[in-house]
CSV table of C-alpha atoms in Angstrom, one decimal:
chain,number,residue,atom,x,y,z
A,112,MET,CA,15.3,-16.1,87.9
A,113,THR,CA,15.8,-15.4,91.6
A,114,GLN,CA,13.2,-14.0,94.0
A,115,LEU,CA,15.1,-10.7,94.2
A,116,SER,CA,15.4,-10.3,90.4
A,117,GLN,CA,11.6,-11.1,90.1
A,118,PHE,CA,10.9,-8.4,92.6
A,119,HIS,CA,13.0,-5.8,90.7
A,120,ASP,CA,11.4,-6.9,87.5
A,121,ALA,CA,7.9,-6.4,88.9
A,122,GLN,CA,8.8,-3.0,90.5
A,123,SER,CA,10.4,-1.7,87.3
A,124,GLN,CA,7.2,-2.1,85.4
A,125,SER,CA,4.4,-1.9,87.9
A,126,PHE,CA,0.8,-2.1,86.9
A,127,GLU,CA,-1.0,1.2,87.3
A,128,SER,CA,-4.5,2.7,86.5
A,129,THR,CA,-4.9,3.5,82.8
A,130,SER,CA,-6.8,6.3,81.0
A,131,SER,CA,-9.8,4.0,80.9
A,132,TYR,CA,-9.6,1.9,84.1
A,133,ILE,CA,-9.4,2.9,87.7
A,134,ALA,CA,-7.6,0.4,89.9
A,135,THR,CA,-7.6,0.7,93.7
A,136,GLU,CA,-4.3,0.5,95.5
A,137,ALA,CA,-5.2,-3.0,96.8
A,138,LEU,CA,-5.8,-4.2,93.2
A,139,LYS,CA,-2.5,-2.7,91.9
A,140,GLN,CA,-0.6,-4.4,94.8
A,141,ALA,CA,-2.3,-7.7,94.0
A,142,VAL,CA,-1.3,-7.6,90.3
A,143,ASN,CA,2.3,-6.6,91.1
A,144,ALA,CA,2.6,-9.2,93.9
A,145,ALA,CA,1.4,-12.0,91.7
A,146,ARG,CA,3.9,-11.0,89.1
A,147,MET,CA,6.7,-10.9,91.6
A,148,LEU,CA,5.8,-14.4,92.9
A,149,GLN,CA,5.3,-15.6,89.3
A,150,LYS,CA,1.9,-17.0,90.3
A,151,PRO,CA,-1.4,-16.8,88.6
A,152,LEU,CA,-3.6,-14.0,89.9
A,153,LEU,CA,-7.1,-15.3,90.8
A,154,ILE,CA,-9.6,-12.6,90.7
A,155,LYS,CA,-13.1,-12.8,92.2
A,156,GLY,CA,-15.8,-10.2,92.6
A,157,GLU,CA,-19.4,-9.4,91.7
A,158,PRO,CA,-20.3,-9.6,88.1
A,159,GLY,CA,-19.7,-6.2,86.4
A,160,THR,CA,-16.9,-5.1,88.7
A,161,GLY,CA,-14.3,-5.3,85.9
A,162,LYS,CA,-12.6,-8.7,86.4
A,163,THR,CA,-12.2,-9.4,82.7
A,164,LEU,CA,-11.5,-5.8,81.9
A,165,LEU,CA,-8.6,-5.9,84.4
A,166,ALA,CA,-6.6,-8.3,82.1
A,167,GLU,CA,-7.1,-6.0,79.2
A,168,GLN,CA,-5.8,-3.1,81.2
A,169,VAL,CA,-2.8,-5.0,82.7
A,170,SER,CA,-2.0,-5.8,79.0
A,171,THR,CA,-2.2,-2.1,78.1
A,172,SER,CA,-0.4,-0.8,81.2
A,173,LEU,CA,2.5,-3.3,80.8
A,174,GLY,CA,2.7,-3.1,77.0
A,175,MET,CA,2.1,-6.8,76.6
A,176,LYS,CA,-0.1,-8.8,74.1
A,177,LEU,CA,-3.3,-10.2,75.6
A,178,ILE,CA,-4.3,-13.8,74.9
A,179,THR,CA,-7.8,-14.7,76.1
A,180,TRP,CA,-9.1,-18.2,76.9
A,181,ASN,CA,-12.9,-17.9,77.4
A,182,ILE,CA,-14.0,-20.9,79.5
A,183,LYS,CA,-17.4,-22.6,78.9
A,184,SER,CA,-19.2,-25.4,80.6
A,185,THR,CA,-17.9,-27.8,78.0
A,186,THR,CA,-14.3,-26.6,77.9
A,187,LYS,CA,-11.6,-29.2,78.8
A,188,ALA,CA,-8.2,-28.4,80.1
A,189,GLN,CA,-6.6,-30.3,77.2
A,190,GLN,CA,-8.0,-27.7,74.8
A,191,GLY,CA,-5.9,-25.0,76.3
A,192,LEU,CA,-2.8,-27.1,75.6
A,193,TYR,CA,-3.5,-28.5,72.1
A,194,GLU,CA,-6.0,-30.7,70.2
A,195,TYR,CA,-5.2,-33.6,68.0
A,196,ASP,CA,-7.5,-33.9,65.0
A,197,ALA,CA,-7.5,-37.6,64.4
A,198,VAL,CA,-10.6,-37.5,62.3
A,199,SER,CA,-9.0,-35.2,59.7
A,200,ARG,CA,-5.9,-37.3,59.6
A,201,LEU,CA,-8.0,-40.4,58.9
A,202,ARG,CA,-9.9,-38.7,56.2
A,203,ASP,CA,-6.7,-37.4,54.5
A,204,SER,CA,-5.2,-40.9,54.7
A,205,GLN,CA,-8.2,-42.3,52.9
A,206,LEU,CA,-7.8,-39.6,50.2
A,207,GLY,CA,-4.1,-40.3,49.9
A,208,ASP,CA,-2.9,-36.9,51.1
A,209,ASP,CA,0.8,-36.9,51.7
A,210,LYS,CA,0.5,-34.5,54.7
A,211,VAL,CA,-0.7,-37.5,56.8
A,212,TYR,CA,2.9,-38.5,57.2
A,213,ASP,CA,3.6,-35.5,59.4
A,214,ILE,CA,1.4,-35.7,62.5
A,215,LYS,CA,2.2,-32.0,63.3
A,216,ASN,CA,-0.3,-31.1,60.6
A,217,TYR,CA,-3.1,-32.3,62.8
A,218,ILE,CA,-2.0,-30.7,66.1
A,219,LYS,CA,-3.9,-27.5,66.9
A,220,PRO,CA,-2.1,-25.4,69.5
A,221,GLY,CA,-4.3,-24.0,72.4
A,222,LYS,CA,-4.1,-20.8,74.3
A,223,LEU,CA,-1.5,-22.0,76.7
A,224,TRP,CA,0.7,-23.2,73.9
A,225,GLU,CA,0.3,-19.8,72.2
A,226,ALA,CA,1.2,-18.0,75.4
A,227,PHE,CA,4.1,-20.2,76.2
A,228,THR,CA,5.7,-19.9,72.8
A,229,ALA,CA,5.1,-16.2,72.2
A,230,PRO,CA,8.3,-14.4,71.4
A,231,GLU,CA,7.7,-11.8,74.1
A,232,ARG,CA,6.0,-12.0,77.5
A,233,VAL,CA,2.2,-11.9,77.3
A,234,VAL,CA,-0.8,-11.6,79.5
A,235,LEU,CA,-2.9,-14.8,79.5
A,236,LEU,CA,-6.5,-14.4,80.7
A,237,ILE,CA,-8.3,-17.6,81.7
A,238,ASP,CA,-11.8,-16.1,81.9
A,239,GLU,CA,-14.6,-17.5,84.2
A,240,ILE,CA,-12.7,-20.7,85.2
A,241,ASP,CA,-15.6,-21.7,87.5
A,242,LYS,CA,-17.9,-22.4,84.5
A,243,ALA,CA,-16.0,-25.6,83.6
A,244,ASP,CA,-16.1,-29.0,85.3
A,245,ILE,CA,-14.8,-29.2,88.8
A,246,GLU,CA,-11.7,-31.1,87.6
A,247,PHE,CA,-10.7,-28.5,85.1
A,248,PRO,CA,-8.5,-26.4,87.5
A,249,ASN,CA,-6.8,-29.5,88.8
A,250,ASP,CA,-6.0,-30.6,85.3
A,251,LEU,CA,-4.0,-27.4,84.8
A,252,LEU,CA,-2.0,-27.6,88.0
A,253,HIS,CA,1.2,-29.0,86.5
A,254,GLU,CA,1.1,-26.8,83.4
A,255,LEU,CA,0.6,-23.5,85.3
A,256,ASP,CA,3.1,-24.6,88.0
A,257,ARG,CA,5.9,-25.8,85.7
A,258,MET,CA,5.0,-23.7,82.7
A,259,SER,CA,5.4,-26.7,80.4
A,260,PHE,CA,3.5,-29.6,79.0
A,261,TYR,CA,4.1,-32.7,77.0
A,262,VAL,CA,2.7,-33.4,73.5
A,263,TYR,CA,2.2,-37.2,73.4
A,264,GLU,CA,1.6,-37.4,69.7
A,265,THR,CA,4.9,-35.7,68.7
A,266,GLY,CA,7.0,-36.6,71.8
A,267,GLU,CA,8.0,-33.0,72.4
A,268,THR,CA,7.8,-30.8,75.5
A,269,ILE,CA,6.5,-27.2,75.2
A,270,HIS,CA,8.3,-24.9,77.6
A,271,ALA,CA,7.3,-21.3,78.3
A,272,VAL,CA,9.9,-19.1,76.4
A,273,ASN,CA,8.8,-16.1,78.6
A,274,ARG,CA,6.6,-16.9,81.6
A,275,PRO,CA,3.2,-15.2,80.9
A,276,VAL,CA,1.3,-13.0,83.4
A,277,VAL,CA,-1.6,-15.3,84.1
A,278,ILE,CA,-4.9,-13.7,85.3
A,279,ILE,CA,-7.8,-16.1,86.2
A,280,THR,CA,-11.3,-14.8,86.8
A,281,SER,CA,-14.1,-16.6,88.7
A,282,ASN,CA,-17.7,-15.6,89.5
A,283,ASN,CA,-17.9,-18.1,92.4
A,284,GLU,CA,-20.4,-20.4,90.5
A,285,LYS,CA,-18.5,-23.3,92.1
A,286,GLU,CA,-15.7,-23.8,94.6
A,287,LEU,CA,-12.2,-24.2,93.3
A,288,PRO,CA,-10.0,-27.0,94.6
A,289,ASP,CA,-7.6,-26.2,97.4
A,290,ALA,CA,-4.6,-27.5,95.5
A,291,PHE,CA,-5.4,-25.0,92.8
A,292,LEU,CA,-5.9,-22.1,95.2
A,293,ARG,CA,-2.6,-22.7,96.9
A,294,ARG,CA,-0.9,-22.0,93.5
A,295,CYS,CA,-2.6,-18.7,93.0
A,296,PHE,CA,-2.4,-15.2,94.4
A,297,PHE,CA,-5.9,-14.3,95.3
A,298,HIS,CA,-7.7,-10.9,95.2
A,299,TYR,CA,-11.4,-10.1,95.7
A,300,ILE,CA,-12.5,-6.9,93.9
A,301,ASP,CA,-14.7,-5.1,96.4
A,302,PHE,CA,-17.6,-3.2,95.0
A,303,PRO,CA,-16.4,0.5,94.5
A,304,ASP,CA,-17.4,3.0,97.2
A,305,GLU,CA,-18.9,6.3,96.1
A,306,LYS,CA,-15.5,8.1,95.8
A,307,THR,CA,-14.1,5.4,93.5
A,308,MET,CA,-17.3,5.2,91.5
A,309,ARG,CA,-17.0,8.9,90.8
A,310,GLN,CA,-13.5,8.4,89.5
A,311,ILE,CA,-14.7,5.6,87.3
A,312,ILE,CA,-17.5,7.8,86.0
A,313,ASP,CA,-15.1,10.6,85.3
A,314,VAL,CA,-13.0,8.2,83.1
A,315,HIS,CA,-16.0,7.2,81.0
A,316,PHE,CA,-17.8,10.6,81.0
A,317,PRO,CA,-15.3,13.5,81.5
A,318,GLU,CA,-17.9,16.1,80.5
A,319,ILE,CA,-20.8,14.8,82.6
A,320,ARG,CA,-22.7,17.2,84.9
A,321,GLU,CA,-21.7,16.8,88.5
A,322,THR,CA,-25.3,17.3,89.6
A,323,LEU,CA,-26.5,14.5,87.4
A,324,VAL,CA,-23.8,12.2,88.8
A,325,SER,CA,-24.8,13.0,92.4
A,326,GLU,CA,-28.5,12.3,91.8
A,327,ALA,CA,-27.8,9.1,89.8
A,328,LEU,CA,-25.4,7.8,92.4
A,329,GLN,CA,-27.8,8.4,95.2
A,330,ILE,CA,-30.5,6.3,93.4
A,331,PHE,CA,-27.9,3.7,92.3
A,332,PHE,CA,-26.6,3.0,95.8
A,333,LYS,CA,-30.1,3.0,97.3
A,334,LEU,CA,-31.1,0.4,94.8
A,335,ARG,CA,-28.1,-1.8,95.8
A,336,GLN,CA,-29.3,-1.6,99.4
A,337,VAL,CA,-32.8,-2.9,98.7
A,338,ALA,CA,-33.1,-6.2,100.6
A,339,GLY,CA,-34.0,-9.2,98.5
A,340,LEU,CA,-32.8,-8.0,95.1
A,341,LYS,CA,-31.7,-11.1,93.1
A,342,LYS,CA,-29.2,-9.0,91.1
A,343,PRO,CA,-28.1,-5.7,92.5
A,344,PRO,CA,-27.0,-3.3,89.7
A,345,SER,CA,-23.3,-3.4,88.9
A,346,THR,CA,-20.7,-0.8,87.8
A,347,SER,CA,-21.1,-1.7,84.1
A,348,GLU,CA,-24.9,-1.3,84.4
A,349,LEU,CA,-24.5,2.1,86.1
A,350,ILE,CA,-22.3,3.2,83.1
A,351,ASP,CA,-25.0,2.0,80.7
A,352,TRP,CA,-27.7,3.9,82.7
A,353,LEU,CA,-25.7,7.1,82.7
A,354,THR,CA,-25.1,6.7,78.9
A,355,LEU,CA,-28.9,6.6,78.4
A,356,LEU,CA,-29.5,9.5,80.8
A,357,MET,CA,-27.0,11.6,78.9
A,358,ALA,CA,-28.3,10.5,75.4
A,359,ASP,CA,-31.9,11.5,76.4
A,360,ASP,CA,-30.5,14.7,77.9
A,361,LEU,CA,-32.5,13.9,80.9
A,362,PRO,CA,-32.3,16.8,83.4
A,363,GLU,CA,-31.3,15.8,86.9
A,364,GLU,CA,-34.5,17.4,88.2
A,365,VAL,CA,-36.3,14.3,86.9
A,366,LEU,CA,-34.2,12.2,89.2
A,367,ARG,CA,-34.2,14.6,92.1
A,368,ASN,CA,-38.0,15.4,92.0
A,369,ARG,CA,-39.3,12.0,90.9
A,370,ASP,CA,-42.2,10.6,92.8
A,371,PRO,CA,-40.8,9.5,96.2
A,372,LYS,CA,-43.5,6.8,96.3
A,373,THR,CA,-42.1,4.9,93.4
A,374,ALA,CA,-39.0,2.7,93.8
A,375,ILE,CA,-38.3,2.3,90.1
A,376,PRO,CA,-36.0,4.9,88.5
A,377,PRO,CA,-36.5,6.1,84.9
A,378,LEU,CA,-34.9,3.8,82.2
A,379,HIS,CA,-34.6,1.2,84.9
A,380,GLY,CA,-34.1,-1.6,82.3
A,381,ALA,CA,-30.4,-0.6,82.2
A,382,LEU,CA,-30.1,-1.3,86.0
A,383,ILE,CA,-32.6,-4.0,86.8
A,384,LYS,CA,-32.1,-7.2,84.8
A,385,ASN,CA,-34.9,-9.6,85.8
A,386,GLU,CA,-38.6,-9.5,86.4
A,387,GLN,CA,-38.4,-10.7,90.0
A,388,ASP,CA,-36.5,-7.6,91.0
A,389,VAL,CA,-38.9,-5.3,89.0
A,390,ARG,CA,-41.8,-6.9,90.8
A,391,LEU,CA,-40.0,-6.5,94.2
A,392,LEU,CA,-39.5,-2.8,93.5
A,393,GLU,CA,-43.1,-2.4,92.4
A,394,ARG,CA,-44.3,-4.0,95.7
A,395,LEU,CA,-42.1,-1.7,97.7
A,396,ALA,CA,-43.6,1.2,95.8
A,397,PHE,CA,-47.1,-0.1,96.5
A,398,MET,CA,-46.4,-0.5,100.2
A,399,THR,CA,-45.1,3.1,100.4
A,400,ARG,CA,-48.2,4.4,98.7
A,401,ARG,CA,-50.3,2.6,101.3
């Protein structure tokens, strides 16, 4: 496929916001640019800014199946291609099972194999790639670049029938190799400003009171500005907090007229996720009272 035809393909089916996901113009451009270049889209951003959810929404927006490969600290790149179960084959040979004569019975396809051989183009999410060993991204360079890999046990090469839309997320737990970065289109999801946050809230709570949103957002953004917080509250935590405020039918007056000498909002467990930050806010409240 030529660069020009790739461009027209990306433009004819561009990624847009969905009924449950607000994408900024910069994010939409990043998704569509990565598709045009046929490169993996590497997404970074604060936890809770919707990196993983993005892949789900790209899948919905473009009408493609989503295949998710969740990466852990023990995950090896080979597992994304395939795994050969030599132990089961040895056991079956000892039991005299005839299926041992076909080695394909012991080859378990991985997520890349599944994405490459899907009958229609899919979205492949490689989620939290930075959790794995530092060599993990380098071990996938050829496969993501050439969209193919070799199966040594069977002597066959698996080629991508339809090149998948590859989305890779990272929480910056460790640096990714330069060689890997060169093969990706990169986008950092900035934390939403108040206008974008209101749009996100409207998607989740179309019937919410505007006065409650205003008071909650004022507290939320003030919390994020507190110096020294180990984990500032994220978008997903704001949504959880608003869910609780609405479930308890908490009037916005409780937020508006709360004691200005306390730094901890009601139901703060939805926003503050560790004891160090709770203690910090308590100390700030104590200093204010003094």
